[in-house]
Amino acid sequence: MAQFQVFTYQFYEVKGEQLSLFDEPNVVDSSVSMDHKQELFEAEWADKDKLVFKCKDVEYQHKLLAIENHIIVFRIANNKKVRRENDFQLELLDHKPSCLVVIDNRHDCQQIAIQRNKAFSKQTRVAETLQWTFCEMMKKHRLRMEVKARYDVKEFWSIVHRYPVGVKYLKFSFTPKNLPWLAGRVKQFFNEMGDNFYADPVLELNAKDDA
């Protein structure tokens, strides 16, 4: 049975940045794009021939398998070499093993499942490639995207238990206009945190890089 690691993807507005030398910086309203972020993202997959998966200067082959009910399924291949001996001569051959990627772009889901296999040593390498590709894809809409691993509750507690004396400081990042199913729980979360941990919950605000 195939195993997958789950990631989430979030959208961010890009303001005041020119797309090209002769581009007006505010032709596209990033706030409008943000309101339609998932529709714009899915529309980019309509012309599959224009899809190019790259991370920095490395391009990765892909094969789009299906787009249905806002679920996008494709395979992405790694760039490897294998040695083969033929007629007493060693040859270095291209080897492009692939893994399955499933994007759940249903309203407010924003999740990606990346198959665990030998194609990539770490699923985070695939996530980095997807993030790089999606940022380029959404640039014209003045949006950028981040792909981050989603962790189970038990993983959080396993880290906490490494420090039996206690944990003094925790920081949780939360991005507005993403994952409303999570936003609705924030108020309840802060109330319960104060009671359960006998602590004063603090929401830390960080200035954006382009502010």
mmCIF file of N, CA and C in Angstrom, residues 6-11 37-39 41-42 69-72 102-113 145-150 177-183 185:
data_model
loop_
_atom_site.group_PDB
_atom_site.id
_atom_site.type_symbol
_atom_site.label_atom_id
_atom_site.label_comp_id
_atom_site.label_asym_id
_atom_site.label_seq_id
_atom_site.Cartn_x
_atom_site.Cartn_y
_atom_site.Cartn_z
ATOM 1 N N VAL A 6 1.579 14.358 4.187
ATOM 2 C CA VAL A 6 0.614 15.418 3.897
ATOM 3 C C VAL A 6 1.227 16.791 4.170
ATOM 4 N N PHE A 7 0.993 17.697 3.244
ATOM 5 C CA PHE A 7 1.440 19.083 3.353
ATOM 6 C C PHE A 7 0.227 20.000 3.183
ATOM 7 N N THR A 8 0.340 21.216 3.649
ATOM 8 C CA THR A 8 -0.669 22.236 3.365
ATOM 9 C C THR A 8 -0.023 23.319 2.508
ATOM 10 N N TYR A 9 -0.835 24.020 1.737
ATOM 11 C CA TYR A 9 -0.310 25.157 0.973
ATOM 12 C C TYR A 9 -1.153 26.387 1.272
ATOM 13 N N GLN A 10 -0.462 27.508 1.400
ATOM 14 C CA GLN A 10 -1.121 28.761 1.726
ATOM 15 C C GLN A 10 -0.710 29.841 0.737
ATOM 16 N N PHE A 11 -1.571 30.816 0.581
ATOM 17 C CA PHE A 11 -1.360 31.904 -0.370
ATOM 18 C C PHE A 11 -1.019 33.192 0.374
ATOM 19 N N LYS A 37 -8.251 32.962 -4.839
ATOM 20 C CA LYS A 37 -6.958 32.284 -4.938
ATOM 21 C C LYS A 37 -7.060 30.853 -5.449
ATOM 22 N N GLN A 38 -8.010 30.085 -4.929
ATOM 23 C CA GLN A 38 -8.079 28.675 -5.316
ATOM 24 C C GLN A 38 -8.606 28.497 -6.730
ATOM 25 N N GLU A 39 -9.530 29.355 -7.147
ATOM 26 C CA GLU A 39 -10.031 29.292 -8.519
ATOM 27 C C GLU A 39 -8.917 29.632 -9.507
ATOM 28 N N PHE A 41 -5.693 29.361 -8.997
ATOM 29 C CA PHE A 41 -4.690 28.289 -8.948
ATOM 30 C C PHE A 41 -5.107 27.116 -9.825
ATOM 31 N N GLU A 42 -6.356 26.706 -9.713
ATOM 32 C CA GLU A 42 -6.812 25.558 -10.492
ATOM 33 C C GLU A 42 -6.878 25.876 -11.980
ATOM 34 N N ASN A 69 -13.347 17.406 -9.747
ATOM 35 C CA ASN A 69 -13.920 17.850 -8.470
ATOM 36 C C ASN A 69 -12.875 18.538 -7.592
ATOM 37 N N HIS A 70 -12.024 19.350 -8.240
ATOM 38 C CA HIS A 70 -11.004 20.152 -7.563
ATOM 39 C C HIS A 70 -9.884 19.299 -6.955
ATOM 40 N N ILE A 71 -9.768 18.048 -7.403
ATOM 41 C CA ILE A 71 -8.660 17.188 -7.012
ATOM 42 C C ILE A 71 -7.723 17.061 -8.214
ATOM 43 N N ILE A 72 -6.443 17.356 -7.998
ATOM 44 C CA ILE A 72 -5.441 17.315 -9.070
ATOM 45 C C ILE A 72 -4.471 16.176 -8.767
ATOM 46 N N VAL A 102 -1.016 14.242 -5.014
ATOM 47 C CA VAL A 102 -2.454 14.526 -5.054
ATOM 48 C C VAL A 102 -2.689 15.864 -4.360
ATOM 49 N N ILE A 103 -3.292 16.801 -5.079
ATOM 50 C CA ILE A 103 -3.605 18.121 -4.524
ATOM 51 C C ILE A 103 -5.103 18.205 -4.274
ATOM 52 N N ASP A 104 -5.473 18.499 -3.053
ATOM 53 C CA ASP A 104 -6.881 18.684 -2.687
ATOM 54 C C ASP A 104 -7.155 20.183 -2.668
ATOM 55 N N ASN A 105 -7.697 20.671 -3.783
ATOM 56 C CA ASN A 105 -7.967 22.103 -3.920
ATOM 57 C C ASN A 105 -9.442 22.430 -3.687
ATOM 58 N N ARG A 106 -10.140 21.536 -3.002
ATOM 59 C CA ARG A 106 -11.520 21.843 -2.648
ATOM 60 C C ARG A 106 -11.550 23.039 -1.715
ATOM 61 N N HIS A 107 -12.686 23.702 -1.666
ATOM 62 C CA HIS A 107 -12.806 24.969 -0.947
ATOM 63 C C HIS A 107 -12.229 24.867 0.463
ATOM 64 N N ASP A 108 -11.194 25.648 0.713
ATOM 65 C CA ASP A 108 -10.572 25.794 2.030
ATOM 66 C C ASP A 108 -9.859 24.529 2.518
ATOM 67 N N CYS A 109 -9.643 23.541 1.644
ATOM 68 C CA CYS A 109 -8.890 22.351 2.080
ATOM 69 C C CYS A 109 -7.385 22.600 1.975
ATOM 70 N N GLN A 110 -6.914 22.898 0.756
ATOM 71 C CA GLN A 110 -5.529 23.293 0.529
ATOM 72 C C GLN A 110 -4.527 22.285 1.113
ATOM 73 N N GLN A 111 -4.614 21.049 0.661
ATOM 74 C CA GLN A 111 -3.714 20.011 1.132
ATOM 75 C C GLN A 111 -3.069 19.288 -0.042
ATOM 76 N N ILE A 112 -1.854 18.795 0.188
ATOM 77 C CA ILE A 112 -1.113 18.046 -0.818
ATOM 78 C C ILE A 112 -0.600 16.756 -0.189
ATOM 79 N N ALA A 113 -0.832 15.639 -0.852
ATOM 80 C CA ALA A 113 -0.307 14.350 -0.404
ATOM 81 C C ALA A 113 0.804 13.929 -1.369
ATOM 82 N N MET A 145 3.030 31.357 -2.927
ATOM 83 C CA MET A 145 2.520 30.224 -2.160
ATOM 84 C C MET A 145 3.621 29.592 -1.325
ATOM 85 N N GLU A 146 3.218 29.019 -0.211
ATOM 86 C CA GLU A 146 4.129 28.263 0.633
ATOM 87 C C GLU A 146 3.553 26.866 0.844
ATOM 88 N N VAL A 147 4.422 25.874 0.749
ATOM 89 C CA VAL A 147 4.037 24.482 0.970
ATOM 90 C C VAL A 147 4.772 23.998 2.215
ATOM 91 N N LYS A 148 4.022 23.613 3.230
ATOM 92 C CA LYS A 148 4.641 23.204 4.497
ATOM 93 C C LYS A 148 4.045 21.885 4.965
ATOM 94 N N ALA A 149 4.878 21.112 5.640
ATOM 95 C CA ALA A 149 4.439 19.818 6.145
ATOM 96 C C ALA A 149 3.373 19.994 7.214
ATOM 97 N N ARG A 150 2.409 19.083 7.219
ATOM 98 C CA ARG A 150 1.384 19.074 8.254
ATOM 99 C C ARG A 150 1.735 17.985 9.269
ATOM 100 N N LYS A 177 -6.739 34.672 5.862
ATOM 101 C CA LYS A 177 -7.322 34.349 4.552
ATOM 102 C C LYS A 177 -6.909 32.973 4.041
ATOM 103 N N ASN A 178 -6.428 32.122 4.927
ATOM 104 C CA ASN A 178 -6.100 30.755 4.559
ATOM 105 C C ASN A 178 -6.727 29.811 5.559
ATOM 106 N N LEU A 179 -7.198 28.670 5.072
ATOM 107 C CA LEU A 179 -7.698 27.599 5.931
ATOM 108 C C LEU A 179 -8.688 28.094 6.989
ATOM 109 N N PRO A 180 -9.845 28.620 6.573
ATOM 110 C CA PRO A 180 -10.834 29.114 7.537
ATOM 111 C C PRO A 180 -11.274 28.084 8.560
ATOM 112 N N TRP A 181 -11.199 26.789 8.200
ATOM 113 C CA TRP A 181 -11.574 25.754 9.170
ATOM 114 C C TRP A 181 -10.673 25.842 10.400
ATOM 115 N N LEU A 182 -9.440 26.327 10.183
ATOM 116 C CA LEU A 182 -8.532 26.499 11.311
ATOM 117 C C LEU A 182 -8.783 27.830 12.015
ATOM 118 N N ALA A 183 -9.079 28.859 11.225
ATOM 119 C CA ALA A 183 -9.302 30.180 11.813
ATOM 120 C C ALA A 183 -10.457 30.160 12.797
ATOM 121 N N ARG A 185 -11.219 28.011 14.833
ATOM 122 C CA ARG A 185 -10.859 27.366 16.101
ATOM 123 C C ARG A 185 -9.872 28.194 16.930
#
